[in-house]
PDB file of C-alpha atoms in Angstrom:
ATOM      1  CA  MET A   1       1.396 -33.243 -24.187  1.00  0.00           C
ATOM      2  CA  SER A   2       4.414 -33.794 -21.956  1.00  0.00           C
ATOM      3  CA  GLU A   3       5.207 -31.748 -18.889  1.00  0.00           C
ATOM      4  CA  HIS A   4       6.628 -28.313 -19.695  1.00  0.00           C
ATOM      5  CA  VAL A   5       9.919 -28.056 -17.799  1.00  0.00           C
ATOM      6  CA  LYS A   6      12.150 -25.053 -18.345  1.00  0.00           C
ATOM      7  CA  PRO A   7      15.742 -25.972 -19.200  1.00  0.00           C
ATOM      8  CA  GLY A   8      17.805 -26.001 -16.027  1.00  0.00           C
ATOM      9  CA  ARG A   9      14.855 -26.558 -13.676  1.00  0.00           C
ATOM     10  CA  ARG A  10      15.266 -29.754 -11.725  1.00  0.00           C
ATOM     11  CA  VAL A  11      12.258 -32.021 -11.504  1.00  0.00           C
ATOM     12  CA  GLY A  12      11.598 -32.700  -7.815  1.00  0.00           C
ATOM     13  CA  SER A  13      12.888 -29.311  -6.686  1.00  0.00           C
ATOM     14  CA  TYR A  14       9.548 -28.581  -5.043  1.00  0.00           C
ATOM     15  CA  ALA A  15      10.154 -31.406  -2.552  1.00  0.00           C
ATOM     16  CA  ALA A  16      13.243 -29.594  -1.217  1.00  0.00           C
ATOM     17  CA  LEU A  17      11.352 -26.301  -1.153  1.00  0.00           C
ATOM     18  CA  LEU A  18       8.456 -27.924   0.711  1.00  0.00           C
ATOM     19  CA  PHE A  19      10.819 -29.454   3.264  1.00  0.00           C
ATOM     20  CA  MET A  20      12.406 -26.066   4.011  1.00  0.00           C
ATOM     21  CA  LEU A  21       9.004 -24.359   4.187  1.00  0.00           C
ATOM     22  CA  MET A  22       7.846 -26.948   6.716  1.00  0.00           C
ATOM     23  CA  ALA A  23      11.020 -26.449   8.758  1.00  0.00           C
ATOM     24  CA  TRP A  24      10.643 -22.648   8.720  1.00  0.00           C
ATOM     25  CA  LEU A  25       6.870 -22.381   9.247  1.00  0.00           C
ATOM     26  CA  VAL A  26       5.969 -25.465  11.273  1.00  0.00           C
ATOM     27  CA  ILE A  27       8.896 -27.200  12.965  1.00  0.00           C
ATOM     28  CA  PHE A  28      10.966 -24.155  14.029  1.00  0.00           C
ATOM     29  CA  PRO A  29       8.123 -22.239  15.743  1.00  0.00           C
ATOM     30  CA  ILE A  30       7.293 -25.296  17.865  1.00  0.00           C
ATOM     31  CA  PHE A  31      10.823 -25.466  19.301  1.00  0.00           C
ATOM     32  CA  SER A  32      11.584 -21.730  19.319  1.00  0.00           C
ATOM     33  CA  THR A  33      12.513 -20.309  22.707  1.00  0.00           C
ATOM     34  CA  GLY A  34      12.821 -16.687  21.617  1.00  0.00           C
ATOM     35  CA  GLY A  35      15.890 -14.499  21.932  1.00  0.00           C
ATOM     36  CA  THR A  36      18.991 -14.055  19.800  1.00  0.00           C
ATOM     37  CA  LYS A  37      19.683 -17.759  19.214  1.00  0.00           C
ATOM     38  CA  SER A  38      16.172 -18.340  17.866  1.00  0.00           C
ATOM     39  CA  SER A  39      16.478 -15.265  15.672  1.00  0.00           C
ATOM     40  CA  ILE A  40      19.723 -16.550  14.174  1.00  0.00           C
ATOM     41  CA  VAL A  41      18.264 -20.035  13.638  1.00  0.00           C
ATOM     42  CA  SER A  42      15.232 -18.469  11.951  1.00  0.00           C
ATOM     43  CA  GLU A  43      17.497 -16.502   9.619  1.00  0.00           C
ATOM     44  CA  ILE A  44      19.554 -19.610   8.829  1.00  0.00           C
ATOM     45  CA  LEU A  45      16.366 -21.529   8.014  1.00  0.00           C
ATOM     46  CA  PHE A  46      15.186 -18.681   5.806  1.00  0.00           C
ATOM     47  CA  ALA A  47      18.572 -18.677   4.026  1.00  0.00           C
ATOM     48  CA  ALA A  48      18.204 -22.427   3.449  1.00  0.00           C
ATOM     49  CA  LEU A  49      14.705 -21.732   2.109  1.00  0.00           C
ATOM     50  CA  LEU A  50      16.217 -19.175  -0.242  1.00  0.00           C
ATOM     51  CA  LEU A  51      18.778 -21.711  -1.451  1.00  0.00           C
ATOM     52  CA  SER A  52      16.157 -24.416  -1.928  1.00  0.00           C
ATOM     53  CA  SER A  53      14.126 -22.023  -4.062  1.00  0.00           C
ATOM     54  CA  VAL A  54      16.951 -21.881  -6.614  1.00  0.00           C
ATOM     55  CA  GLY A  55      15.812 -25.226  -8.028  1.00  0.00           C
ATOM     56  CA  ALA A  56      12.302 -23.877  -8.445  1.00  0.00           C
ATOM     57  CA  ALA A  57      13.503 -20.691 -10.166  1.00  0.00           C
ATOM     58  CA  ALA A  58      16.116 -22.335 -12.394  1.00  0.00           C
ATOM     59  CA  GLY A  59      15.352 -21.668 -16.036  1.00  0.00           C
ATOM     60  CA  HIS A  60      13.934 -18.225 -15.212  1.00  0.00           C
ATOM     61  CA  PRO A  61      16.922 -15.872 -15.680  1.00  0.00           C
ATOM     62  CA  ARG A  62      15.071 -12.678 -14.736  1.00  0.00           C
ATOM     63  CA  GLU A  63      13.735 -14.230 -11.545  1.00  0.00           C
ATOM     64  CA  MET A  64      17.158 -15.680 -10.728  1.00  0.00           C
ATOM     65  CA  ARG A  65      18.699 -12.199 -10.956  1.00  0.00           C
ATOM     66  CA  ALA A  66      15.972 -10.788  -8.717  1.00  0.00           C
ATOM     67  CA  LEU A  67      16.500 -13.668  -6.257  1.00  0.00           C
ATOM     68  CA  GLY A  68      20.232 -12.957  -6.254  1.00  0.00           C
ATOM     69  CA  LEU A  69      19.674  -9.280  -5.473  1.00  0.00           C
ATOM     70  CA  LEU A  70      17.195 -10.174  -2.740  1.00  0.00           C
ATOM     71  CA  ALA A  71      19.596 -12.736  -1.271  1.00  0.00           C
ATOM     72  CA  ILE A  72      22.436 -10.197  -1.151  1.00  0.00           C
ATOM     73  CA  SER A  73      20.101  -7.616   0.390  1.00  0.00           C
ATOM     74  CA  LEU A  74      18.814 -10.098   2.990  1.00  0.00           C
ATOM     75  CA  VAL A  75      22.335 -11.080   4.017  1.00  0.00           C
ATOM     76  CA  ALA A  76      23.449  -7.441   4.215  1.00  0.00           C
ATOM     77  CA  VAL A  77      20.455  -6.398   6.325  1.00  0.00           C
ATOM     78  CA  SER A  78      20.893  -9.449   8.594  1.00  0.00           C
ATOM     79  CA  VAL A  79      24.539  -8.565   9.178  1.00  0.00           C
ATOM     80  CA  ILE A  80      23.590  -4.948   9.924  1.00  0.00           C
ATOM     81  CA  ARG A  81      20.889  -6.135  12.326  1.00  0.00           C
ATOM     82  CA  HIS A  82      23.131  -8.517  14.273  1.00  0.00           C
ATOM     83  CA  ALA A  83      25.994  -6.023  14.328  1.00  0.00           C
ATOM     84  CA  GLY A  84      23.678  -3.539  16.024  1.00  0.00           C
ATOM     85  CA  TRP A  85      24.177  -0.778  13.485  1.00  0.00           C
ATOM     86  CA  GLY A  86      21.380   1.698  12.910  1.00  0.00           C
ATOM     87  CA  PRO A  87      17.846   1.847  14.300  1.00  0.00           C
ATOM     88  CA  GLN A  88      16.796  -1.739  15.000  1.00  0.00           C
ATOM     89  CA  LEU A  89      13.095  -1.257  14.254  1.00  0.00           C
ATOM     90  CA  SER A  90      13.820   0.089  10.766  1.00  0.00           C
ATOM     91  CA  ILE A  91      16.283  -2.703  10.098  1.00  0.00           C
ATOM     92  CA  ARG A  92      13.861  -5.412  11.266  1.00  0.00           C
ATOM     93  CA  VAL A  93      11.007  -3.970   9.165  1.00  0.00           C
ATOM     94  CA  THR A  94      13.339  -3.849   6.149  1.00  0.00           C
ATOM     95  CA  LEU A  95      14.404  -7.460   6.737  1.00  0.00           C
ATOM     96  CA  GLU A  96      10.810  -8.696   7.014  1.00  0.00           C
ATOM     97  CA  SER A  97       9.803  -6.666   3.935  1.00  0.00           C
ATOM     98  CA  LEU A  98      12.615  -8.267   1.926  1.00  0.00           C
ATOM     99  CA  ARG A  99      11.417 -11.686   3.086  1.00  0.00           C
ATOM    100  CA  ILE A 100       7.916 -10.852   1.845  1.00  0.00           C
ATOM    101  CA  LEU A 101       9.309  -9.769  -1.545  1.00  0.00           C
ATOM    102  CA  PHE A 102      11.305 -12.992  -1.780  1.00  0.00           C
ATOM    103  CA  LEU A 103       8.276 -15.152  -0.988  1.00  0.00           C
ATOM    104  CA  ILE A 104       6.095 -13.289  -3.497  1.00  0.00           C
ATOM    105  CA  LEU A 105       8.734 -13.764  -6.203  1.00  0.00           C
ATOM    106  CA  ILE A 106       8.945 -17.500  -5.553  1.00  0.00           C
ATOM    107  CA  ILE A 107       5.140 -17.773  -5.471  1.00  0.00           C
ATOM    108  CA  ARG A 108       5.092 -16.088  -8.884  1.00  0.00           C
ATOM    109  CA  VAL A 109       7.696 -18.470 -10.328  1.00  0.00           C
ATOM    110  CA  VAL A 110       6.047 -21.610  -8.973  1.00  0.00           C
ATOM    111  CA  LEU A 111       2.521 -20.549  -9.986  1.00  0.00           C
ATOM    112  CA  LYS A 112       3.738 -19.669 -13.471  1.00  0.00           C
ATOM    113  CA  HIS A 113       5.272 -23.126 -13.788  1.00  0.00           C
ATOM    114  CA  ILE A 114       2.185 -24.898 -12.430  1.00  0.00           C
ATOM    115  CA  ILE A 115      -0.199 -23.006 -14.723  1.00  0.00           C
ATOM    116  CA  ARG A 116       1.902 -23.745 -17.810  1.00  0.00           C
ATOM    117  CA  THR A 117       2.214 -27.437 -17.035  1.00  0.00           C
ATOM    118  CA  ARG A 118      -0.289 -29.535 -18.940  1.00  0.00           C
ATOM    119  CA  SER A 119      -0.240 -32.640 -16.746  1.00  0.00           C
ATOM    120  CA  VAL A 120      -0.683 -33.212 -13.044  1.00  0.00           C
ATOM    121  CA  THR A 121       2.386 -34.736 -11.428  1.00  0.00           C
ATOM    122  CA  ILE A 122       3.568 -35.203  -7.884  1.00  0.00           C
ATOM    123  CA  ASP A 123       5.964 -32.307  -8.466  1.00  0.00           C
ATOM    124  CA  MET A 124       3.069 -30.042  -9.456  1.00  0.00           C
ATOM    125  CA  ILE A 125       1.072 -31.035  -6.373  1.00  0.00           C
ATOM    126  CA  LEU A 126       4.103 -30.335  -4.168  1.00  0.00           C
ATOM    127  CA  GLY A 127       4.498 -26.997  -5.951  1.00  0.00           C
ATOM    128  CA  ALA A 128       0.879 -26.095  -5.184  1.00  0.00           C
ATOM    129  CA  VAL A 129       1.384 -26.979  -1.504  1.00  0.00           C
ATOM    130  CA  CYS A 130       4.542 -24.825  -1.523  1.00  0.00           C
ATOM    131  CA  VAL A 131       2.554 -21.873  -2.911  1.00  0.00           C
ATOM    132  CA  TYR A 132      -0.051 -22.308  -0.175  1.00  0.00           C
ATOM    133  CA  LEU A 133       2.581 -22.415   2.570  1.00  0.00           C
ATOM    134  CA  MET A 134       4.468 -19.468   1.073  1.00  0.00           C
ATOM    135  CA  MET A 135       1.239 -17.459   1.143  1.00  0.00           C
ATOM    136  CA  ALA A 136       1.047 -18.311   4.850  1.00  0.00           C
ATOM    137  CA  GLY A 137       4.655 -17.132   5.167  1.00  0.00           C
ATOM    138  CA  VAL A 138       3.861 -13.831   3.438  1.00  0.00           C
ATOM    139  CA  PHE A 139       1.040 -13.134   5.854  1.00  0.00           C
ATOM    140  CA  ALA A 140       3.062 -14.311   8.877  1.00  0.00           C
ATOM    141  CA  GLU A 141       5.802 -11.837   7.922  1.00  0.00           C
ATOM    142  CA  ALA A 142       3.194  -9.107   7.376  1.00  0.00           C
ATOM    143  CA  TYR A 143       1.713  -9.817  10.829  1.00  0.00           C
ATOM    144  CA  ARG A 144       5.236  -9.663  12.271  1.00  0.00           C
ATOM    145  CA  ILE A 145       5.775  -6.209  10.706  1.00  0.00           C
ATOM    146  CA  LEU A 146       2.382  -5.071  11.971  1.00  0.00           C
ATOM    147  CA  ASP A 147       3.245  -6.271  15.482  1.00  0.00           C
ATOM    148  CA  MET A 148       6.627  -4.523  15.359  1.00  0.00           C
ATOM    149  CA  LEU A 149       4.997  -1.241  14.392  1.00  0.00           C
ATOM    150  CA  ASP A 150       2.045  -1.628  16.797  1.00  0.00           C
ATOM    151  CA  PRO A 151       2.632  -4.187  19.602  1.00  0.00           C
ATOM    152  CA  HIS A 152      -1.081  -4.202  20.474  1.00  0.00           C
ATOM    153  CA  ALA A 153      -2.281  -4.971  16.949  1.00  0.00           C
ATOM    154  CA  ILE A 154      -2.380  -8.754  17.471  1.00  0.00           C
ATOM    155  CA  GLN A 155      -3.834  -9.938  20.753  1.00  0.00           C
ATOM    156  CA  PHE A 156      -5.543 -12.966  22.144  1.00  0.00           C
ATOM    157  CA  ILE A 157      -8.971 -12.596  23.691  1.00  0.00           C
ATOM    158  CA  ASP A 158      -7.599 -13.849  27.004  1.00  0.00           C
ATOM    159  CA  GLU A 159      -4.163 -12.274  27.499  1.00  0.00           C
ATOM    160  CA  THR A 160      -3.642 -14.268  30.715  1.00  0.00           C
ATOM    161  CA  VAL A 161      -3.399 -17.401  28.562  1.00  0.00           C
ATOM    162  CA  ALA A 162      -0.850 -15.696  26.315  1.00  0.00           C
ATOM    163  CA  ALA A 163       1.169 -14.577  29.360  1.00  0.00           C
ATOM    164  CA  ASP A 164       1.510 -18.198  30.535  1.00  0.00           C
ATOM    165  CA  LEU A 165       2.962 -19.356  27.209  1.00  0.00           C
ATOM    166  CA  PRO A 166       6.720 -19.808  26.705  1.00  0.00           C
ATOM    167  CA  LYS A 167       8.759 -16.741  25.816  1.00  0.00           C
ATOM    168  CA  GLY A 168       9.233 -17.725  22.147  1.00  0.00           C
ATOM    169  CA  TYR A 169       5.514 -18.153  21.624  1.00  0.00           C
ATOM    170  CA  THR A 170       5.144 -14.588  20.407  1.00  0.00           C
ATOM    171  CA  GLU A 171       6.982 -15.647  17.234  1.00  0.00           C
ATOM    172  CA  ASP A 172       4.591 -18.571  16.756  1.00  0.00           C
ATOM    173  CA  ARG A 173       1.454 -16.527  16.787  1.00  0.00           C
ATOM    174  CA  TYR A 174       2.267 -14.846  13.471  1.00  0.00           C
ATOM    175  CA  VAL A 175       2.266 -18.239  11.772  1.00  0.00           C
ATOM    176  CA  TYR A 176      -0.786 -19.223  13.845  1.00  0.00           C
ATOM    177  CA  PHE A 177      -2.848 -16.214  12.737  1.00  0.00           C
ATOM    178  CA  SER A 178      -1.739 -16.693   9.150  1.00  0.00           C
ATOM    179  CA  MET A 179      -2.600 -20.411   9.015  1.00  0.00           C
ATOM    180  CA  VAL A 180      -5.916 -19.978  10.822  1.00  0.00           C
ATOM    181  CA  THR A 181      -6.888 -17.226   8.406  1.00  0.00           C
ATOM    182  CA  LEU A 182      -5.788 -19.179   5.312  1.00  0.00           C
ATOM    183  CA  THR A 183      -7.560 -22.350   6.380  1.00  0.00           C
ATOM    184  CA  THR A 184     -10.676 -20.334   7.351  1.00  0.00           C
ATOM    185  CA  LEU A 185     -10.864 -22.113  10.702  1.00  0.00           C
ATOM    186  CA  GLY A 186     -11.650 -18.880  12.491  1.00  0.00           C
ATOM    187  CA  PHE A 187     -10.300 -17.472  15.706  1.00  0.00           C
ATOM    188  CA  GLY A 188     -12.309 -19.378  18.293  1.00  0.00           C
ATOM    189  CA  ASP A 189      -9.779 -18.678  21.025  1.00  0.00           C
TER     190      ASP A 189
END
């Protein structure tokens, strides 16, 4: 049986999604220096990730509507955050929670497509890798929320090592803990 592709869904859309996931989860944290500029770059990368997910969700009208509402909400909360309106902790937790919802929705769409597809293609393999990385993103965002609410929740065994790391490293450790947990490597540090 031929590959089941919903009308409107572009074949190869998982390659674009994978590229943006790699930029957001792997490349950006390496070069992040912390501060406002890094925060804005992170939000721009996440917006690009949102846009690249449109190809994966095309052909799913209900999911596209939900993505649209999430996108509008994410932009609104980002504007509120950078304008300095309201309590910043609440706004940041709301922003990260919306990111988690977005990632879960895309995971659902991609998994649904992969499960319904009868043949293994490069696109399906890329989709599976995207799901894996998005799961890492969900947990990285959850760790970020946890750290915002309790700054001592995530710590290294040797805090002197953490103190010597660059300022932006605190953003990296959410992805680090998520990837180490997902890959079951363990926390040997």
